[in-house]
Amino acid sequence: VTTSTLFQAASISKPVMAVATAVLADQGQLDLDGDVATALRSWDMPPLAEGVTSPITPRMLLSHTSGLIDGLGFPGYRPSQALPDTLSILNGAPPAKTVAIRRGFPPMSQSRYSGGGSVVMQQLLMDVTGQTFPDLMQTNLLQPLGMLLSTYQQPLHGSRRHSAALAHDT
C-alpha cells in the first residue's frame, strides 16, 4: 500500500456524490427540491401509490427519505462477471443481481437506507449533465478538489489496475 493505492470506497462514495449534487445545484443545473420524475430523461420513476401526491426530490434521495426500496442492497460482482449499467440496475434486468427499484412507502414518511435511491440520483445527475457518471464526478468534484488519483470508473481502466487494492479471503 502506498499513497497512490486505490481502494474501493463502496457506500462512502454516496456522500461524495451528495457534494457533487450540491455543486450542480449551486451552479443552477439542478433543483434539490424539484420533482425527480420530471428531470429524469432516460428512466421512468415507478408510479406514485394511490393517494400519494408528493413527488420524490433529489433532497429526499440524498437523505434516504424518498420511499424507494431496492431489496437487500448490492451483492457485488466478481471480476469475471459482467457489470450492469445504471439502467439495468434501476430496472432489475440482467446482469444486475438486484430487483428493480420501486416505491415502498410514501416519501418523507420514514428514513430507510436506499442504495437504489442513490442509483436513481446517479442517473439523474447523468441526465442533467449529459455526462457519464465517472466523467461528471471527475470534472465537477474530484479534479477541482485535487483528487487526481480518485475515480468513479468501474471497471477500473487496465492501466490503473496495478494500483488497486484487491479484496481477498483468508
mmCIF file of C-alpha atoms in Angstrom:
data_model
loop_
_atom_site.group_PDB
_atom_site.id
_atom_site.type_symbol
_atom_site.label_atom_id
_atom_site.label_comp_id
_atom_site.label_asym_id
_atom_site.label_seq_id
_atom_site.Cartn_x
_atom_site.Cartn_y
_atom_site.Cartn_z
ATOM 1 C CA VAL A 1 0.000 0.000 0.000
ATOM 2 C CA THR A 2 1.301 3.411 -0.987
ATOM 3 C CA THR A 3 -0.135 6.930 -1.180
ATOM 4 C CA SER A 4 -1.305 6.113 -4.714
ATOM 5 C CA THR A 5 -3.037 2.800 -3.889
ATOM 6 C CA LEU A 6 -6.664 2.791 -4.997
ATOM 7 C CA PHE A 7 -9.286 1.395 -2.618
ATOM 8 C CA GLN A 8 -12.906 0.649 -3.412
ATOM 9 C CA ALA A 9 -14.958 3.187 -1.483
ATOM 10 C CA ALA A 10 -18.378 1.450 -1.668
ATOM 11 C CA SER A 11 -21.039 3.374 0.261
ATOM 12 C CA ILE A 12 -18.597 6.072 1.336
ATOM 13 C CA SER A 13 -18.965 7.275 -2.248
ATOM 14 C CA LYS A 14 -22.588 8.335 -1.557
ATOM 15 C CA PRO A 15 -21.764 11.460 0.500
ATOM 16 C CA VAL A 16 -19.152 12.376 -2.118
ATOM 17 C CA MET A 17 -21.910 12.137 -4.743
ATOM 18 C CA ALA A 18 -24.037 14.356 -2.484
ATOM 19 C CA VAL A 19 -21.319 17.012 -2.581
ATOM 20 C CA ALA A 20 -21.230 16.813 -6.391
ATOM 21 C CA THR A 21 -25.021 17.194 -6.358
ATOM 22 C CA ALA A 22 -24.712 20.310 -4.185
ATOM 23 C CA VAL A 23 -22.148 21.731 -6.633
ATOM 24 C CA LEU A 24 -24.547 21.211 -9.543
ATOM 25 C CA ALA A 25 -27.384 22.773 -7.529
ATOM 26 C CA ASP A 26 -25.170 25.749 -6.702
ATOM 27 C CA GLN A 27 -24.443 26.140 -10.427
ATOM 28 C CA GLY A 28 -28.187 26.173 -11.133
ATOM 29 C CA GLN A 29 -28.151 22.854 -13.022
ATOM 30 C CA LEU A 30 -30.335 21.011 -10.506
ATOM 31 C CA ASP A 31 -33.169 21.901 -8.122
ATOM 32 C CA LEU A 32 -32.752 19.961 -4.875
ATOM 33 C CA ASP A 33 -36.490 20.273 -4.228
ATOM 34 C CA GLY A 34 -37.650 19.638 -7.795
ATOM 35 C CA ASP A 35 -39.549 16.558 -8.944
ATOM 36 C CA VAL A 36 -37.031 13.883 -9.930
ATOM 37 C CA ALA A 37 -39.575 12.291 -12.282
ATOM 38 C CA THR A 38 -39.691 15.413 -14.465
ATOM 39 C CA ALA A 39 -35.900 15.791 -14.572
ATOM 40 C CA LEU A 40 -35.120 12.168 -15.452
ATOM 41 C CA ARG A 41 -34.863 11.657 -19.203
ATOM 42 C CA SER A 42 -33.656 8.088 -19.594
ATOM 43 C CA TRP A 43 -35.645 6.229 -16.923
ATOM 44 C CA ASP A 44 -39.216 6.450 -15.683
ATOM 45 C CA MET A 45 -39.806 6.617 -11.955
ATOM 46 C CA PRO A 46 -42.208 3.974 -10.663
ATOM 47 C CA PRO A 47 -45.724 5.439 -10.416
ATOM 48 C CA LEU A 48 -46.966 7.058 -7.223
ATOM 49 C CA ALA A 49 -49.114 4.905 -4.986
ATOM 50 C CA GLU A 50 -52.783 5.801 -4.923
ATOM 51 C CA GLY A 51 -53.367 8.781 -2.641
ATOM 52 C CA VAL A 52 -49.695 9.845 -2.603
ATOM 53 C CA THR A 53 -49.200 13.238 -4.219
ATOM 54 C CA SER A 54 -45.779 14.398 -3.064
ATOM 55 C CA PRO A 55 -43.034 13.948 -5.646
ATOM 56 C CA ILE A 56 -39.622 12.484 -4.910
ATOM 57 C CA THR A 57 -36.895 15.132 -4.868
ATOM 58 C CA PRO A 58 -33.091 14.960 -5.041
ATOM 59 C CA ARG A 59 -33.008 16.062 -1.409
ATOM 60 C CA MET A 60 -35.107 13.010 -0.481
ATOM 61 C CA LEU A 61 -32.877 10.693 -2.499
ATOM 62 C CA LEU A 62 -29.784 12.042 -0.763
ATOM 63 C CA SER A 63 -31.336 11.806 2.720
ATOM 64 C CA HIS A 64 -32.741 8.281 2.164
ATOM 65 C CA THR A 65 -36.319 9.506 2.705
ATOM 66 C CA SER A 66 -37.635 9.001 -0.858
ATOM 67 C CA GLY A 67 -39.639 5.864 -0.076
ATOM 68 C CA LEU A 68 -37.813 3.901 -2.765
ATOM 69 C CA ILE A 69 -36.822 0.337 -1.938
ATOM 70 C CA ASP A 70 -34.363 -1.966 -3.606
ATOM 71 C CA GLY A 71 -34.291 -5.300 -1.854
ATOM 72 C CA LEU A 72 -31.345 -6.027 0.383
ATOM 73 C CA GLY A 73 -28.555 -3.959 -1.145
ATOM 74 C CA PHE A 74 -25.900 -4.748 -3.692
ATOM 75 C CA PRO A 75 -24.179 -8.131 -3.576
ATOM 76 C CA GLY A 76 -21.183 -7.190 -5.728
ATOM 77 C CA TYR A 77 -19.672 -8.798 -8.812
ATOM 78 C CA ARG A 78 -16.627 -10.939 -9.391
ATOM 79 C CA PRO A 79 -14.041 -9.535 -11.827
ATOM 80 C CA SER A 80 -15.034 -12.222 -14.316
ATOM 81 C CA GLN A 81 -18.738 -11.258 -14.222
ATOM 82 C CA ALA A 82 -20.424 -8.744 -16.485
ATOM 83 C CA LEU A 83 -21.231 -5.445 -14.807
ATOM 84 C CA PRO A 84 -24.715 -3.988 -15.221
ATOM 85 C CA ASP A 85 -25.164 -0.430 -16.400
ATOM 86 C CA THR A 86 -27.206 2.024 -14.365
ATOM 87 C CA LEU A 87 -30.447 1.373 -16.242
ATOM 88 C CA SER A 88 -30.094 -2.395 -15.748
ATOM 89 C CA ILE A 89 -29.745 -1.833 -12.002
ATOM 90 C CA LEU A 90 -32.746 0.505 -11.909
ATOM 91 C CA ASN A 91 -34.874 -1.973 -13.854
ATOM 92 C CA GLY A 92 -33.579 -5.118 -12.121
ATOM 93 C CA ALA A 93 -32.531 -6.506 -15.515
ATOM 94 C CA PRO A 94 -29.575 -8.874 -16.058
ATOM 95 C CA PRO A 95 -26.722 -8.746 -15.494
ATOM 96 C CA ALA A 96 -27.951 -6.851 -12.394
ATOM 97 C CA LYS A 97 -28.297 -9.147 -9.386
ATOM 98 C CA THR A 98 -30.880 -6.932 -7.701
ATOM 99 C CA VAL A 99 -34.600 -6.327 -8.048
ATOM 100 C CA ALA A 100 -35.996 -3.267 -9.799
ATOM 101 C CA ILE A 101 -36.096 -0.039 -7.828
ATOM 102 C CA ARG A 102 -39.672 0.575 -6.702
ATOM 103 C CA ARG A 103 -41.707 2.743 -4.363
ATOM 104 C CA GLY A 104 -42.140 1.122 -0.981
ATOM 105 C CA PHE A 105 -43.668 3.827 1.188
ATOM 106 C CA PRO A 106 -44.701 7.489 0.860
ATOM 107 C CA PRO A 107 -41.842 9.997 0.525
ATOM 108 C CA MET A 108 -40.733 11.552 3.821
ATOM 109 C CA SER A 109 -42.710 9.033 5.891
ATOM 110 C CA GLN A 110 -39.588 7.248 7.125
ATOM 111 C CA SER A 111 -35.846 7.127 6.684
ATOM 112 C CA ARG A 112 -34.507 3.912 5.192
ATOM 113 C CA TYR A 113 -31.066 3.378 3.706
ATOM 114 C CA SER A 114 -31.520 3.180 -0.049
ATOM 115 C CA GLY A 115 -28.689 2.200 -2.341
ATOM 116 C CA GLY A 116 -31.323 2.127 -5.078
ATOM 117 C CA GLY A 117 -32.217 5.752 -4.372
ATOM 118 C CA SER A 118 -28.542 6.567 -4.825
ATOM 119 C CA VAL A 119 -28.602 4.842 -8.219
ATOM 120 C CA VAL A 120 -31.632 6.971 -9.164
ATOM 121 C CA MET A 121 -29.626 10.038 -8.092
ATOM 122 C CA GLN A 122 -26.711 8.857 -10.224
ATOM 123 C CA GLN A 123 -28.977 8.533 -13.272
ATOM 124 C CA LEU A 124 -30.494 11.950 -12.567
ATOM 125 C CA LEU A 125 -27.045 13.567 -12.456
ATOM 126 C CA MET A 126 -26.115 11.916 -15.747
ATOM 127 C CA ASP A 127 -29.375 13.061 -17.359
ATOM 128 C CA VAL A 128 -28.953 16.628 -16.087
ATOM 129 C CA THR A 129 -25.319 16.988 -17.187
ATOM 130 C CA GLY A 130 -25.263 14.760 -20.261
ATOM 131 C CA GLN A 131 -22.050 13.177 -18.937
ATOM 132 C CA THR A 132 -21.198 9.685 -17.805
ATOM 133 C CA PHE A 133 -21.143 9.382 -14.034
ATOM 134 C CA PRO A 134 -17.356 8.895 -13.813
ATOM 135 C CA ASP A 135 -16.781 11.928 -16.060
ATOM 136 C CA LEU A 136 -19.165 14.225 -14.195
ATOM 137 C CA MET A 137 -17.670 13.236 -10.838
ATOM 138 C CA GLN A 138 -14.176 13.825 -12.215
ATOM 139 C CA THR A 139 -14.857 17.235 -13.768
ATOM 140 C CA ASN A 140 -17.301 18.639 -11.193
ATOM 141 C CA LEU A 141 -15.709 17.446 -7.983
ATOM 142 C CA LEU A 142 -12.617 15.253 -7.939
ATOM 143 C CA GLN A 143 -10.393 17.395 -10.183
ATOM 144 C CA PRO A 144 -11.363 20.714 -8.560
ATOM 145 C CA LEU A 145 -10.543 19.171 -5.161
ATOM 146 C CA GLY A 146 -7.164 17.935 -6.418
ATOM 147 C CA MET A 147 -8.185 14.284 -6.032
ATOM 148 C CA LEU A 148 -6.419 13.334 -9.243
ATOM 149 C CA LEU A 149 -5.953 9.651 -8.424
ATOM 150 C CA SER A 150 -9.595 9.115 -7.391
ATOM 151 C CA THR A 151 -12.158 7.833 -9.852
ATOM 152 C CA TYR A 152 -15.698 6.519 -10.116
ATOM 153 C CA GLN A 153 -14.741 4.465 -13.179
ATOM 154 C CA GLN A 154 -15.916 0.875 -12.979
ATOM 155 C CA PRO A 155 -14.403 -1.365 -14.082
ATOM 156 C CA LEU A 156 -11.108 0.310 -13.438
ATOM 157 C CA HIS A 157 -9.150 1.092 -16.597
ATOM 158 C CA GLY A 158 -6.480 -1.536 -17.273
ATOM 159 C CA SER A 159 -3.623 0.950 -16.864
ATOM 160 C CA ARG A 160 -4.738 1.639 -13.276
ATOM 161 C CA ARG A 161 -5.474 -1.924 -12.109
ATOM 162 C CA HIS A 162 -1.933 -2.399 -10.826
ATOM 163 C CA SER A 163 -2.577 0.418 -8.317
ATOM 164 C CA ALA A 164 -5.749 -1.108 -6.885
ATOM 165 C CA ALA A 165 -6.007 -2.933 -3.601
ATOM 166 C CA LEU A 166 -7.959 -6.137 -4.111
ATOM 167 C CA ALA A 167 -10.212 -7.923 -1.657
ATOM 168 C CA HIS A 168 -9.140 -11.390 -0.591
ATOM 169 C CA ASP A 169 -10.235 -14.020 1.833
ATOM 170 C CA THR A 170 -8.168 -15.901 4.411
#
